[in-house]
Amino acid sequence: MEHSGERLQKVLAAVGIGSRRVCEDLIADGRITVNGEVAVLGRRVEVDHDVVAIDGAPIPLRADLVHYLLNKPRGVVTTASDPQGRATVVGLVPAEPRVFPVGRLDIDTEGLLLLTNDGALTHQLTHPSFGVEKEYVAEVEGQPGRAAVRALREGVELDDGRTAPAKVSLRPPNVLTLVIHEGRNRQVRRMCEEVGHPVVRLVRTRIGPLQDRRLKPGEWRPLTLDEVRALGQAAAGPR
Ligand code: URA
């Protein structure tokens, strides 16, 4: 079958995978797939439609796509524009190209938030069946005991249903680390409240493979290509 589009090695080189020669070797070694099939040299791809992956991890082919990792400060809302005129997360990153937050952090929640104009990745990351792991550090009221930690681990009954099992650890006396992959509204706050320990401070410290301890509240940085790839792979992985 004749394929339109651009030569695969040229596309791979253009997005920074390596020189043309390196990209040709990657293809020859069978490490590149197009729409799930191992690619052969000479293959052409449409950057808008074809899914190209290296060792199974999708590669972003579009140079117009941007991905920012923001450390959201407390008091900033996770919307593109706020009718009440409050500061928004979109106001903390460059205005052009226009980006949107992936998922939501409550106004009082701090920590890592992804903003992008990559609709496909956003869809993957926010679709309930994909949900990548998210890690939160919660300072809570009181001193959670074993029963509370066990309940959080096993899942707690909320008004919109039982939560999935979570990874939970306690740093005594009152700091919980929770790893969840659901993305329900105010989920961590509601879980902690349900076990008798309302949240005092909540910080998201990881989104799938993304972590950054050096990013200060209000600061952002672009994701590296490796991070975009790792994120795509995490979102595509088995649940
Ligand atoms: N869980 C919450 O309760 N709030 C957030 O912002 C994110 C997760």
Coordinates of N, CA and C and ligand atoms in Angstrom, one line a residue:
M1 N 0.8 -1.2 0.0 CA 0.0 0.0 0.0 C 0.9 1.3 0.0
E2 N 0.5 2.2 -0.8 CA 1.2 3.5 -0.8 C 0.9 4.3 0.4
H3 N 1.8 4.9 1.1 CA 1.5 5.8 2.2 C 1.9 7.2 1.8
S4 N 1.0 8.1 2.1 CA 1.4 9.5 1.9 C 2.1 10.0 3.2
G5 N 2.4 11.2 3.3 CA 3.0 11.8 4.5 C 4.5 11.8 4.3
E6 N 5.2 11.9 5.5 CA 6.6 12.1 5.5 C 7.4 10.8 5.9
R7 N 8.6 10.8 5.4 CA 9.4 9.6 5.8 C 9.6 9.5 7.3
L8 N 9.5 8.3 7.8 CA 9.5 8.1 9.2 C 10.9 8.6 9.9
Q9 N 12.0 8.3 9.2 CA 13.3 8.7 9.8 C 13.4 10.2 9.9
K10 N 12.8 10.9 8.9 CA 12.9 12.3 8.9 C 12.0 12.9 10.0
V11 N 10.8 12.3 10.2 CA 10.0 12.8 11.3 C 10.6 12.5 12.7
L12 N 11.2 11.4 12.8 CA 11.8 11.0 14.1 C 13.0 12.0 14.4
A13 N 13.8 12.2 13.4 CA 14.9 13.1 13.5 C 14.4 14.6 13.9
A14 N 13.3 15.0 13.2 CA 12.8 16.3 13.4 C 12.3 16.5 14.9
V15 N 11.8 15.5 15.6 CA 11.4 15.7 16.9 C 12.5 15.4 17.9
G16 N 13.7 15.2 17.4 CA 14.8 15.1 18.4 C 15.2 13.7 18.9
I17 N 14.7 12.7 18.2 CA 15.1 11.3 18.6 C 16.6 11.1 18.4
G18 N 17.1 11.6 17.3 CA 18.5 11.4 17.0 C 18.7 11.9 15.6
S19 N 19.9 11.7 15.1 CA 20.2 12.0 13.7 C 19.4 11.1 12.8
R20 N 19.3 11.4 11.5 CA 18.6 10.6 10.5 C 19.2 9.2 10.6
R21 N 20.5 9.1 10.7 CA 21.2 7.8 10.7 C 20.8 7.0 11.9
V22 N 20.8 7.6 13.0 CA 20.3 6.9 14.3 C 18.9 6.5 14.1
C23 N 18.1 7.3 13.6 CA 16.6 7.0 13.4 C 16.5 5.8 12.5
E24 N 17.3 5.8 11.4 CA 17.2 4.6 10.5 C 17.6 3.4 11.2
D25 N 18.6 3.4 12.0 CA 19.0 2.3 12.8 C 17.9 1.8 13.7
L26 N 17.3 2.7 14.4 CA 16.2 2.4 15.3 C 15.1 1.6 14.5
I27 N 14.8 2.1 13.3 CA 13.8 1.5 12.5 C 14.2 0.1 12.1
A28 N 15.5 0.0 11.6 CA 16.0 -1.3 11.2 C 16.1 -2.3 12.3
D29 N 16.3 -1.8 13.5 CA 16.3 -2.7 14.7 C 14.9 -3.1 15.2
G30 N 13.9 -2.6 14.5 CA 12.5 -3.0 14.9 C 12.0 -2.3 16.2
R31 N 12.6 -1.2 16.5 CA 12.2 -0.6 17.8 C 11.1 0.5 17.6
I32 N 10.8 0.7 16.4 CA 9.8 1.8 16.1 C 8.5 1.1 15.5
T33 N 7.4 1.5 16.1 CA 6.1 1.0 15.6 C 5.3 2.2 15.1
V34 N 4.5 1.9 14.1 CA 3.5 2.9 13.6 C 2.1 2.2 13.7
N35 N 1.3 2.8 14.5 CA 0.0 2.3 14.8 C 0.1 0.8 15.3
G36 N 1.0 0.6 16.1 CA 1.2 -0.8 16.7 C 1.9 -1.8 15.9
E37 N 2.3 -1.4 14.6 CA 3.0 -2.4 13.8 C 4.5 -2.0 13.6
V38 N 5.4 -3.0 13.7 CA 6.8 -2.6 13.6 C 7.0 -2.0 12.2
A39 N 7.7 -0.9 12.2 CA 7.9 -0.1 11.0 C 9.1 -0.6 10.2
V40 N 9.0 -0.5 8.9 CA 10.1 -0.8 8.0 C 10.7 0.5 7.4
L41 N 12.0 0.4 7.1 CA 12.6 1.6 6.5 C 11.8 2.0 5.2
G42 N 11.6 3.3 5.1 CA 10.9 3.8 3.9 C 9.4 4.1 4.2
R43 N 9.0 3.7 5.4 CA 7.6 3.9 5.8 C 7.4 5.4 5.9
R44 N 6.2 5.8 5.4 CA 5.8 7.2 5.6 C 4.7 7.3 6.6
V45 N 4.7 8.5 7.3 CA 3.7 8.7 8.3 C 3.0 10.0 8.2
E46 N 1.8 10.1 8.7 CA 1.0 11.3 8.8 C 1.1 11.8 10.2
V47 N 1.8 12.9 10.5 CA 2.0 13.3 11.9 C 0.7 13.6 12.7
D48 N -0.3 13.9 11.9 CA -1.6 14.2 12.6 C -2.4 12.9 13.0
H49 N -2.1 11.9 12.3 CA -3.0 10.7 12.6 C -2.2 9.5 13.1
D50 N -1.0 9.2 12.6 CA -0.4 8.0 13.0 C 0.2 8.1 14.4
V51 N 0.2 7.0 15.0 CA 0.8 6.9 16.4 C 2.1 6.1 16.2
V52 N 3.2 6.9 16.4 CA 4.5 6.3 16.3 C 5.1 6.1 17.7
A53 N 5.7 5.0 17.9 CA 6.2 4.7 19.3 C 7.6 4.1 19.2
I54 N 8.4 4.4 20.2 CA 9.7 3.8 20.3 C 9.7 2.9 21.6
D55 N 10.0 1.6 21.4 CA 10.0 0.6 22.4 C 8.6 0.6 23.1
G56 N 7.6 0.9 22.3 CA 6.2 0.9 22.9 C 5.7 2.2 23.5
A57 N 6.6 3.2 23.6 CA 6.2 4.5 24.2 C 5.9 5.5 23.1
P58 N 4.7 6.0 23.0 CA 4.4 6.9 22.0 C 5.3 8.2 21.9
I59 N 5.5 8.6 20.7 CA 6.4 9.8 20.6 C 5.5 11.0 20.1
P60 N 5.6 12.1 20.7 CA 4.9 13.3 20.2 C 5.5 13.8 18.9
L61 N 4.7 13.8 17.9 CA 5.3 14.1 16.6 C 5.0 15.6 16.2
R62 N 4.2 16.3 17.0 CA 3.8 17.6 16.5 C 4.6 18.7 17.3
A63 N 5.3 19.5 16.5 CA 6.2 20.5 17.1 C 5.3 21.6 17.8
D64 N 4.0 21.7 17.4 CA 3.2 22.8 17.9 C 2.6 22.4 19.3
L65 N 2.9 21.2 19.8 CA 2.4 20.8 21.1 C 3.3 21.2 22.2
V66 N 2.7 21.8 23.3 CA 3.5 22.2 24.4 C 2.9 21.5 25.7
H67 N 3.8 21.2 26.6 CA 3.4 20.5 27.8 C 4.2 21.2 29.0
Y68 N 3.4 21.7 29.9 CA 4.1 22.4 31.0 C 3.8 21.7 32.3
L69 N 4.7 21.6 33.2 CA 4.5 21.1 34.6 C 4.6 22.3 35.5
L70 N 3.4 22.6 36.2 CA 3.3 23.7 37.1 C 3.3 23.2 38.5
N71 N 3.9 24.0 39.4 CA 3.7 23.8 40.8 C 2.6 24.8 41.2
K72 N 1.4 24.3 41.3 CA 0.3 25.2 41.6 C 0.3 25.7 43.1
P73 N 0.3 27.0 43.2 CA 0.2 27.5 44.6 C -1.2 27.4 45.2
R74 N -1.3 27.5 46.5 CA -2.6 27.5 47.1 C -3.3 28.8 46.7
G75 N -4.7 28.8 46.5 CA -5.4 30.0 46.3 C -5.6 30.3 44.8
V76 N -5.1 29.5 43.9 CA -5.2 29.7 42.5 C -6.2 28.6 41.9
V77 N -7.1 29.1 41.0 CA -8.1 28.1 40.6 C -7.7 27.4 39.3
T78 N -8.1 26.1 39.2 CA -7.7 25.3 38.0 C -8.8 25.5 36.9
T79 N -8.8 26.6 36.3 CA -9.7 26.8 35.1 C -8.9 27.7 34.2
A80 N -9.5 27.9 33.0 CA -8.8 28.7 32.0 C -9.2 30.2 32.3
S81 N -10.5 30.4 32.7 CA -10.8 31.8 33.1 C -11.9 31.7 34.2
D82 N -11.8 32.6 35.2 CA -12.6 32.5 36.3 C -13.6 33.7 36.4
P83 N -14.9 33.5 36.4 CA -15.9 34.6 36.3 C -15.7 35.5 37.5
Q84 N -15.2 35.0 38.7 CA -15.0 35.8 39.8 C -13.7 36.6 39.8
G85 N -12.9 36.4 38.8 CA -11.7 37.2 38.6 C -10.5 36.7 39.5
R86 N -10.6 35.5 40.0 CA -9.5 35.0 40.8 C -8.4 34.6 39.9
A87 N -7.2 34.5 40.5 CA -6.0 34.0 39.7 C -6.2 32.6 39.2
T88 N -5.8 32.3 38.0 CA -6.0 31.0 37.4 C -4.6 30.4 37.1
V89 N -4.6 29.0 37.0 CA -3.4 28.3 36.7 C -2.9 28.7 35.3
V90 N -3.9 29.0 34.4 CA -3.5 29.3 33.0 C -2.7 30.7 33.0
G91 N -3.1 31.5 33.9 CA -2.4 32.8 34.0 C -0.9 32.7 34.5
L92 N -0.5 31.5 35.0 CA 0.8 31.4 35.5 C 1.8 30.9 34.4
V93 N 1.3 30.5 33.3 CA 2.1 29.9 32.2 C 2.0 30.8 30.9
P94 N 2.8 30.6 29.9 CA 2.7 31.5 28.8 C 1.3 31.5 28.1
A95 N 0.9 32.7 27.6 CA -0.4 32.8 27.1 C -0.6 32.1 25.7
E96 N 0.5 32.1 25.0 CA 0.5 31.4 23.6 C 1.6 30.3 23.6
P97 N 1.3 29.2 23.0 CA -0.1 28.8 22.5 C -1.0 28.5 23.7
R98 N -2.2 28.6 23.5 CA -3.2 28.4 24.6 C -3.2 27.0 25.1
V99 N -3.1 26.9 26.4 CA -3.1 25.5 27.0 C -4.2 25.4 28.0
F100 N -4.5 24.1 28.4 CA -5.5 23.8 29.3 C -5.0 22.9 30.4
P101 N -5.5 23.0 31.6 CA -5.1 22.1 32.6 C -5.6 20.7 32.4
V102 N -4.8 19.7 32.7 CA -5.2 18.3 32.6 C -5.7 17.9 34.0
G103 N -7.0 17.7 34.1 CA -7.6 17.4 35.4 C -7.6 18.7 36.3
R104 N -7.8 18.5 37.6 CA -8.1 19.6 38.4 C -7.4 19.5 39.8
L105 N -7.0 20.6 40.3 CA -6.6 20.6 41.7 C -7.5 21.6 42.4
D106 N -8.0 21.3 43.6 CA -8.9 22.3 44.3 C -8.1 23.6 44.5
I107 N -8.9 24.6 44.7 CA -8.2 26.0 45.0 C -7.2 25.9 46.1
D108 N -7.5 25.1 47.1 CA -6.6 25.1 48.3 C -5.5 24.0 48.2
T109 N -5.6 23.2 47.1 CA -4.5 22.2 46.9 C -3.4 22.7 46.2
E110 N -2.2 22.3 46.6 CA -0.9 22.8 45.9 C -0.3 21.6 45.2
G111 N 0.7 21.9 44.4 CA 1.5 20.8 43.8 C 1.4 20.7 42.3
L112 N 1.8 19.6 41.8 CA 2.0 19.4 40.4 C 0.7 19.3 39.6
L113 N 0.7 20.1 38.5 CA -0.4 20.2 37.6 C 0.2 20.3 36.2
L114 N -0.4 19.5 35.3 CA 0.0 19.5 33.9 C -0.9 20.4 33.1
L115 N -0.3 21.3 32.2 CA -1.1 22.1 31.3 C -0.5 21.8 29.9
T116 N -1.5 21.7 28.9 CA -1.0 21.3 27.6 C -2.1 21.7 26.6
N117 N -1.6 21.8 25.3 CA -2.6 21.9 24.2 C -2.7 20.5 23.4
D118 N -2.2 19.5 24.1 CA -2.1 18.2 23.5 C -3.4 17.4 23.8
G119 N -4.4 17.6 23.0 CA -5.7 17.0 23.2 C -5.8 15.5 23.4
A120 N -5.0 14.8 22.6 CA -5.0 13.4 22.7 C -4.4 12.9 24.0
L121 N -3.3 13.5 24.5 CA -2.7 13.1 25.7 C -3.7 13.5 26.9
T122 N -4.3 14.7 26.8 CA -5.3 15.1 27.8 C -6.4 14.0 27.9
H123 N -6.9 13.6 26.8 CA -8.0 12.6 26.7 C -7.5 11.3 27.4
Q124 N -6.3 10.9 27.0 CA -5.8 9.7 27.6 C -5.6 9.8 29.1
L125 N -5.1 10.9 29.6 CA -4.8 11.0 31.0 C -6.1 11.2 31.8
T126 N -7.1 11.8 31.2 CA -8.3 12.1 32.0 C -9.4 11.1 31.9
H127 N -9.3 10.2 30.9 CA -10.3 9.2 30.7 C -10.2 8.2 31.9
P128 N -11.4 7.9 32.6 CA -11.3 7.1 33.8 C -10.6 5.8 33.6
S129 N -10.7 5.2 32.4 CA -10.1 3.8 32.3 C -8.6 3.9 32.2
F130 N -8.0 5.1 32.0 CA -6.6 5.2 31.9 C -5.9 5.7 33.2
G131 N -6.6 6.6 34.0 CA -6.1 7.2 35.2 C -4.7 6.8 35.7
V132 N -3.7 7.6 35.4 CA -2.4 7.3 35.9 C -2.3 7.5 37.4
E133 N -1.3 7.0 38.1 CA -1.2 7.1 39.5 C -0.9 8.6 39.8
K134 N -1.5 9.1 40.9 CA -1.2 10.4 41.4 C -0.9 10.3 42.9
E135 N 0.1 11.0 43.3 CA 0.6 10.9 44.7 C 0.3 12.2 45.4
Y136 N -0.3 12.1 46.6 CA -0.6 13.3 47.4 C 0.0 13.2 48.7
V137 N 0.5 14.3 49.3 CA 0.9 14.3 50.7 C -0.1 15.2 51.4
A138 N -0.7 14.6 52.4 CA -1.8 15.2 53.1 C -1.4 15.4 54.6
E139 N -1.4 16.6 55.0 CA -1.3 16.9 56.5 C -2.7 16.9 57.0
V140 N -3.0 16.1 58.0 CA -4.4 15.9 58.5 C -4.5 16.3 59.9
E141 N -5.8 16.5 60.3 CA -6.1 16.7 61.7 C -6.0 15.4 62.5
G142 N -5.6 15.5 63.7 CA -5.5 14.3 64.6 C -4.3 13.5 64.2
Q143 N -4.4 12.3 64.8 CA -3.3 11.3 64.5 C -3.8 10.0 64.0
P144 N -3.8 9.8 62.7 CA -4.4 8.6 62.1 C -3.8 7.3 62.7
G145 N -4.6 6.4 63.1 CA -4.1 5.1 63.6 C -4.1 4.1 62.5
R146 N -3.8 2.8 62.9 CA -3.8 1.8 61.9 C -5.1 1.5 61.2
A147 N -6.2 1.7 62.0 CA -7.5 1.4 61.4 C -7.8 2.4 60.3
A148 N -7.4 3.7 60.5 CA -7.7 4.7 59.5 C -6.8 4.4 58.2
V149 N -5.6 4.1 58.5 CA -4.7 3.8 57.3 C -5.2 2.6 56.5
R150 N -5.6 1.6 57.3 CA -6.1 0.4 56.6 C -7.4 0.7 55.8
A151 N -8.3 1.5 56.4 CA -9.5 1.9 55.7 C -9.2 2.6 54.4
L152 N -8.2 3.5 54.5 CA -7.9 4.3 53.3 C -7.3 3.4 52.2
R153 N -6.5 2.4 52.7 CA -5.9 1.4 51.7 C -6.9 0.6 51.1
E154 N -7.9 0.1 51.9 CA -8.9 -0.8 51.3 C -9.9 -0.2 50.5
G155 N -10.1 1.1 50.7 CA -11.2 1.9 50.0 C -12.2 2.3 51.0
V156 N -12.7 3.5 50.9 CA -13.7 4.1 51.8 C -15.0 4.4 51.0
E157 N -16.1 4.3 51.7 CA -17.4 4.5 51.1 C -17.6 6.0 51.0
L158 N -17.7 6.6 49.8 CA -18.0 8.0 49.7 C -19.4 8.1 49.1
D159 N -20.0 9.3 49.0 CA -21.4 9.4 48.5 C -21.5 9.1 47.0
D160 N -20.3 9.1 46.3 CA -20.4 8.7 44.9 C -19.8 7.3 44.7
G161 N -19.7 6.5 45.8 CA -19.3 5.1 45.7 C -18.0 4.9 46.4
R162 N -17.6 3.6 46.5 CA -16.4 3.2 47.2 C -15.2 3.6 46.4
T163 N -14.1 4.0 47.1 CA -12.9 4.3 46.4 C -12.1 3.0 46.1
A164 N -11.3 3.0 45.1 CA -10.5 1.9 44.8 C -9.4 1.8 45.8
P165 N -8.8 0.6 46.0 CA -7.7 0.5 46.9 C -6.6 1.5 46.6
A166 N -6.0 2.1 47.7 CA -5.0 3.1 47.5 C -3.7 2.6 48.2
K167 N -2.6 3.2 47.7 CA -1.3 2.9 48.5 C -1.3 4.1 49.5
V168 N -1.1 3.7 50.8 CA -1.1 4.7 51.8 C 0.0 4.5 52.8
S169 N 0.7 5.6 53.1 CA 1.7 5.4 54.2 C 1.6 6.6 55.2
L170 N 2.0 6.4 56.4 CA 1.8 7.4 57.4 C 3.2 7.8 57.9
R171 N 3.4 9.1 57.9 CA 4.6 9.7 58.6 C 4.1 10.3 59.9
P172 N 4.2 9.6 61.0 CA 3.6 10.1 62.2 C 4.1 11.5 62.6
P173 N 3.3 12.3 63.3 CA 2.0 11.9 63.7 C 0.9 12.1 62.7
N174 N 1.0 12.9 61.7 CA -0.2 13.3 61.0 C 0.0 13.6 59.5
V175 N 1.0 13.0 58.9 CA 1.2 13.2 57.5 C 1.0 11.9 56.7
L176 N 0.0 11.9 55.8 CA -0.3 10.7 55.0 C 0.2 10.9 53.6
T177 N 0.7 9.9 53.0 CA 1.0 9.9 51.6 C 0.0 8.9 50.9
L178 N -0.7 9.4 50.0 CA -1.7 8.5 49.3 C -1.4 8.5 47.8
V179 N -1.5 7.3 47.3 CA -1.3 7.2 45.8 C -2.6 6.6 45.3
I180 N -3.3 7.4 44.5 CA -4.6 6.9 43.9 C -4.6 7.1 42.4
H181 N -5.4 6.4 41.7 CA -5.5 6.6 40.3 C -6.9 7.0 39.8
E182 N -7.8 7.2 40.7 CA -9.1 7.8 40.3 C -8.9 9.3 40.3
G183 N -9.8 10.0 39.8 CA -9.7 11.4 39.8 C -11.0 12.1 40.2
R184 N -11.6 11.6 41.3 CA -12.9 12.2 41.6 C -12.8 13.5 42.3
N185 N -13.8 14.3 42.3 CA -13.8 15.6 42.9 C -13.4 15.5 44.3
R186 N -12.4 16.3 44.7 CA -12.0 16.4 46.1 C -11.8 15.1 46.8
Q187 N -11.3 14.1 46.0 CA -11.3 12.8 46.5 C -10.5 12.6 47.7
V188 N -9.2 13.1 47.8 CA -8.4 12.8 48.9 C -9.0 13.5 50.2
R189 N -9.5 14.7 50.0 CA -10.1 15.4 51.1 C -11.2 14.6 51.7
R190 N -12.1 14.1 50.8 CA -13.2 13.4 51.2 C -12.8 12.0 51.9
M191 N -11.8 11.4 51.3 CA -11.4 10.1 51.9 C -10.8 10.3 53.3
C192 N -10.0 11.3 53.5 CA -9.4 11.6 54.8 C -10.5 12.0 55.8
E193 N -11.4 12.8 55.3 CA -12.5 13.2 56.2 C -13.4 12.0 56.7
E194 N -13.6 11.1 55.7 CA -14.4 9.9 56.0 C -13.8 9.0 57.1
V195 N -12.5 9.0 57.1 CA -11.8 8.2 58.2 C -11.5 9.0 59.4
G196 N -12.1 10.2 59.5 CA -12.0 11.0 60.7 C -10.8 12.0 60.8
H197 N -10.2 12.2 59.7 CA -9.0 13.1 59.7 C -9.0 14.1 58.6
P198 N -9.8 15.1 58.8 CA -9.8 16.1 57.7 C -8.5 16.7 57.3
V199 N -8.3 17.0 56.1 CA -7.1 17.5 55.5 C -6.8 19.0 55.9
V200 N -5.6 19.3 56.4 CA -5.3 20.6 56.7 C -4.5 21.2 55.5
R201 N -3.6 20.4 54.9 CA -2.8 20.9 53.8 C -2.7 19.7 52.8
L202 N -2.9 20.0 51.5 CA -2.8 18.9 50.5 C -1.9 19.3 49.4
V203 N -0.9 18.5 49.1 CA 0.1 18.8 48.0 C 0.2 17.6 47.1
R204 N 0.0 17.8 45.8 CA 0.2 16.7 44.8 C 1.7 16.6 44.5
T205 N 2.3 15.5 44.7 CA 3.8 15.4 44.5 C 4.2 14.5 43.4
R206 N 3.2 13.9 42.7 CA 3.6 13.0 41.6 C 2.4 12.8 40.7
I207 N 2.6 12.9 39.3 CA 1.6 12.5 38.4 C 2.2 11.4 37.5
G208 N 1.8 10.2 37.7 CA 2.4 9.1 36.9 C 3.9 9.2 37.1
P209 N 4.7 9.3 36.0 CA 6.2 9.3 36.2 C 6.7 10.7 36.5
L210 N 5.9 11.7 36.6 CA 6.4 13.1 36.8 C 6.5 13.5 38.2
Q211 N 7.7 13.9 38.6 CA 8.0 14.4 39.9 C 8.9 15.6 39.7
D212 N 8.9 16.6 40.7 CA 9.9 17.6 40.6 C 9.9 18.3 42.0
R213 N 10.9 18.0 42.7 CA 11.0 18.6 44.1 C 11.6 20.0 44.0
R214 N 12.2 20.4 42.9 CA 12.8 21.7 42.9 C 11.9 22.8 42.4
L215 N 10.8 22.4 41.7 CA 9.9 23.4 41.2 C 9.2 24.1 42.4
K216 N 9.3 25.4 42.5 CA 8.7 26.1 43.7 C 7.2 26.5 43.3
P217 N 6.4 26.7 44.3 CA 5.0 27.1 44.1 C 5.0 28.3 43.1
G218 N 4.2 28.2 42.1 CA 4.1 29.3 41.1 C 5.0 29.1 39.9
E219 N 6.0 28.2 40.0 CA 6.9 28.0 38.9 C 6.5 26.9 38.0
W220 N 6.9 27.0 36.8 CA 6.6 25.9 35.8 C 7.8 25.7 34.9
R221 N 7.7 24.5 34.3 CA 8.8 24.2 33.3 C 8.2 23.3 32.2
P222 N 8.8 23.4 31.0 CA 8.3 22.5 30.0 C 8.7 21.0 30.3
L223 N 7.9 20.1 29.9 CA 8.3 18.7 30.1 C 9.4 18.4 29.1
T224 N 10.3 17.5 29.4 CA 11.2 17.0 28.4 C 10.5 16.0 27.5
L225 N 11.1 15.7 26.4 CA 10.6 14.7 25.5 C 10.4 13.4 26.2
D226 N 11.4 13.0 27.0 CA 11.4 11.7 27.7 C 10.2 11.7 28.6
E227 N 9.9 12.8 29.3 CA 8.8 12.9 30.2 C 7.5 12.8 29.5
V228 N 7.4 13.4 28.3 CA 6.1 13.3 27.5 C 5.9 11.9 27.1
R229 N 7.0 11.3 26.7 CA 6.9 9.8 26.3 C 6.5 8.9 27.4
A230 N 7.2 9.2 28.6 CA 6.9 8.3 29.8 C 5.4 8.5 30.2
L231 N 5.0 9.7 30.1 CA 3.6 10.0 30.5 C 2.6 9.3 29.5
G232 N 2.9 9.4 28.2 CA 2.0 8.7 27.3 C 2.0 7.2 27.5
Q233 N 3.2 6.7 27.9 CA 3.3 5.2 28.1 C 2.5 4.8 29.4
A234 N 2.7 5.7 30.4 CA 1.9 5.4 31.7 C 0.4 5.4 31.5
A235 N 0.0 6.4 30.6 CA -1.4 6.5 30.4 C -1.9 5.4 29.5
A236 N -1.1 4.8 28.7 CA -1.5 3.7 27.9 C -1.4 2.3 28.5
G237 N -0.7 2.3 29.7 CA -0.4 1.0 30.3 C -1.6 0.3 30.9
P238 N -1.5 -0.9 31.3 CA -2.6 -1.7 31.9 C -3.0 -1.1 33.2
R239 N -4.3 -1.2 33.5 CA -4.8 -0.7 34.8 C -5.2 -1.9 35.6
Ligands
URA1 N1 -8.0 15.3 45.9 C1 -8.5 16.4 46.5 O1 -9.2 16.3 47.5 N2 -8.2 17.6 46.0 C2 -7.5 17.7 44.9 O2 -7.2 18.9 44.5 C3 -7.0 16.6 44.3 C4 -7.2 15.4 44.8

